[in-house]
XYZ file of C-alpha atoms in Angstrom:
223
model
C 95.000 52.716 174.923
C 91.502 53.758 173.511
C 91.381 56.465 170.906
C 88.576 58.526 172.214
C 88.699 61.007 169.352
C 87.973 58.182 166.988
C 85.446 56.912 169.164
C 83.543 60.266 169.145
C 83.703 60.342 165.307
C 82.258 56.896 165.196
C 79.445 57.795 167.558
C 78.552 60.816 165.597
C 78.493 58.686 162.240
C 76.809 55.447 163.700
C 74.536 56.716 166.360
C 73.659 60.392 165.562
C 73.509 60.660 161.776
C 71.575 57.336 161.580
C 69.089 58.908 164.026
C 68.242 61.922 161.927
C 70.529 64.235 163.539
C 71.456 66.656 160.770
C 72.248 69.878 162.355
C 75.905 70.617 161.621
C 76.563 72.500 164.885
C 75.039 69.672 167.068
C 77.178 67.075 165.256
C 80.216 69.176 165.318
C 79.886 69.808 169.160
C 79.032 66.143 169.972
C 82.196 65.172 168.167
C 84.335 67.503 170.330
C 83.025 67.157 173.808
C 84.900 64.470 175.524
C 82.081 62.186 176.703
C 84.632 59.860 178.493
C 85.292 62.810 181.047
C 81.858 62.739 182.386
C 81.605 59.008 183.617
C 83.608 57.279 186.451
C 87.080 56.064 185.404
C 86.000 52.403 185.320
C 83.439 53.187 182.702
C 85.427 55.317 180.470
C 86.024 52.475 177.873
C 82.258 52.257 177.494
C 81.749 55.989 177.213
C 80.680 55.865 173.475
C 78.422 52.882 173.520
C 74.886 53.381 172.397
C 73.586 53.058 176.008
C 72.764 54.908 179.175
C 75.681 54.665 181.617
C 75.145 54.310 185.324
C 76.414 57.293 187.564
C 74.471 56.581 190.919
C 72.250 53.639 192.186
C 68.731 54.104 193.129
C 68.262 55.090 196.861
C 65.444 56.195 199.199
C 62.785 55.970 196.449
C 64.777 58.082 194.131
C 65.803 56.537 190.672
C 69.236 55.722 189.660
C 71.020 58.415 187.708
C 72.664 57.934 184.445
C 74.601 59.587 181.547
C 71.964 59.392 178.958
C 72.414 57.899 175.438
C 74.008 60.289 172.882
C 71.314 59.874 170.304
C 68.184 61.045 172.055
C 70.291 63.916 173.729
C 71.266 65.119 170.347
C 67.892 64.915 168.868
C 66.412 66.874 171.740
C 68.947 69.547 171.408
C 68.490 69.803 167.715
C 64.710 70.202 168.083
C 65.295 72.897 170.703
C 67.085 75.049 168.145
C 69.651 76.407 170.421
C 70.788 80.063 169.678
C 74.259 81.516 170.251
C 72.805 84.093 172.684
C 70.478 81.780 174.424
C 70.361 81.481 178.201
C 69.663 77.857 178.953
C 68.534 76.007 182.046
C 69.732 72.312 182.063
C 67.642 70.397 184.456
C 69.231 67.226 185.816
C 72.803 67.901 184.528
C 74.150 64.949 186.509
C 77.932 65.060 185.787
C 77.676 67.911 183.292
C 77.945 66.416 179.835
C 74.771 67.799 178.497
C 75.723 71.241 179.936
C 79.062 70.931 178.262
C 77.282 70.279 174.882
C 74.773 73.018 175.308
C 77.504 75.533 176.465
C 79.286 75.108 173.042
C 75.903 76.114 171.319
C 74.351 78.710 173.616
C 75.376 81.929 175.325
C 75.249 80.661 178.938
C 73.967 77.611 180.901
C 72.530 77.256 184.367
C 73.135 73.485 185.310
C 70.735 72.372 187.950
C 71.550 69.200 189.868
C 69.856 67.931 192.969
C 72.569 65.267 193.952
C 75.328 67.259 195.606
C 78.100 64.779 194.630
C 77.158 64.793 190.974
C 76.953 68.587 191.114
C 80.541 68.674 192.455
C 81.715 66.333 189.746
C 80.131 68.438 187.139
C 81.691 71.571 188.421
C 85.114 69.956 188.531
C 85.083 68.383 185.203
C 83.584 71.600 183.452
C 86.529 73.502 185.118
C 89.148 70.981 183.733
C 87.861 71.438 180.305
C 87.851 75.235 180.615
C 84.105 75.538 179.881
C 83.422 78.920 181.774
C 79.817 79.822 180.618
C 78.155 77.056 182.764
C 77.255 77.680 186.401
C 76.368 74.501 188.319
C 73.627 75.081 190.935
C 71.967 72.848 193.437
C 68.227 72.258 194.229
C 65.138 70.298 193.459
C 64.823 69.699 189.798
C 61.083 70.207 189.533
C 61.359 73.614 190.971
C 63.840 74.893 188.269
C 66.127 77.797 189.160
C 63.967 80.984 188.923
C 66.526 83.359 190.225
C 68.596 83.126 187.005
C 65.593 83.129 184.720
C 63.684 83.664 182.674
C 65.284 81.287 180.053
C 65.341 81.020 176.336
C 65.474 77.232 176.552
C 64.929 74.629 179.375
C 66.445 71.352 178.784
C 65.253 68.322 180.825
C 67.727 65.594 180.942
C 65.577 62.701 181.725
C 61.919 61.355 181.601
C 59.194 63.103 183.620
C 55.513 61.987 184.298
C 54.555 65.698 183.696
C 56.276 69.040 183.372
C 55.413 71.309 186.274
C 53.807 74.578 185.508
C 56.495 76.094 187.796
C 59.086 75.132 185.408
C 57.182 76.278 182.345
C 56.650 79.646 184.129
C 60.485 80.096 183.868
C 60.553 80.385 180.184
C 60.828 83.932 178.334
C 58.303 84.836 175.780
C 59.174 82.750 172.891
C 61.068 80.307 175.043
C 61.189 76.497 174.640
C 61.392 73.633 176.936
C 62.169 70.177 175.644
C 61.581 66.949 177.805
C 60.822 63.299 177.468
C 57.248 63.105 178.832
C 55.705 59.705 180.056
C 56.942 56.512 181.489
C 58.879 53.503 180.008
C 58.758 52.896 176.212
C 55.608 54.876 175.756
C 57.343 58.071 176.639
C 57.517 60.961 173.985
C 60.142 63.700 173.493
C 58.036 66.889 173.512
C 58.746 70.486 172.689
C 56.831 73.168 174.752
C 56.826 76.761 173.393
C 55.782 79.881 175.612
C 54.150 82.591 173.451
C 51.695 85.433 174.366
C 51.023 84.130 177.773
C 50.235 80.605 176.588
C 52.209 77.383 176.382
C 51.716 74.921 173.550
C 53.435 71.677 172.844
C 54.111 69.255 170.125
C 55.326 65.638 170.116
C 58.756 65.082 168.522
C 59.629 61.351 168.645
C 59.188 58.291 170.959
C 61.965 57.980 173.273
C 63.035 56.095 176.500
C 65.079 58.061 179.039
C 65.660 57.105 182.562
C 63.425 59.149 184.806
C 64.658 62.244 186.962
C 63.788 62.427 190.606
C 60.976 64.603 191.763
C 58.709 64.706 188.781
C 56.315 61.864 189.740
C 52.577 62.681 189.499
C 51.053 62.853 192.967
C 49.048 59.583 193.830
C 45.448 59.988 193.525
C 43.234 59.250 196.482
C 41.073 56.108 196.013
C 38.251 55.294 198.338
């Protein structure tokens, strides 16, 4: 029998603290949320490996979906500076792990997922854990979820080739969006801030995350 509580503690100490995650609240929450509940039963023994874990296979041109590594997730959440009253949009929530972490730090979370099966799993798991400040909703990820906005924070749980203006437009004044922008090993975790009608950005750290569906740049026409 695996001692998952000990595995969480080891994950925090060996994966997060060593990757410059220093925020006490982020470390505490990552040490409490049961990551093993958000993967298929056959993968639960692997839930605390320092790796992305497969959730769905690639199909019809859409990338495979994964539960992303704990370290870049924690670093992005730390950089976003989640406030206890924040309204958060979690884009690409998959089975809901990132939403569960964000829910312990923020006021409320809208968890957006385009895959209906993953969304159903997220809803079921969050209910089992008694996390009642997350609403799982369905729809295309790049469109965001404007009906519940504007948001204090938008968290994008995978890499994107570019952040759509439509998504940035759902930020409140002073709101933040954090995403990994780029492809492959050249991608960079980036923090966007919306202030006085303008959006600025700054790079945080190099990061590889599996891509989310729907964020590819349109192919340029070539003569």
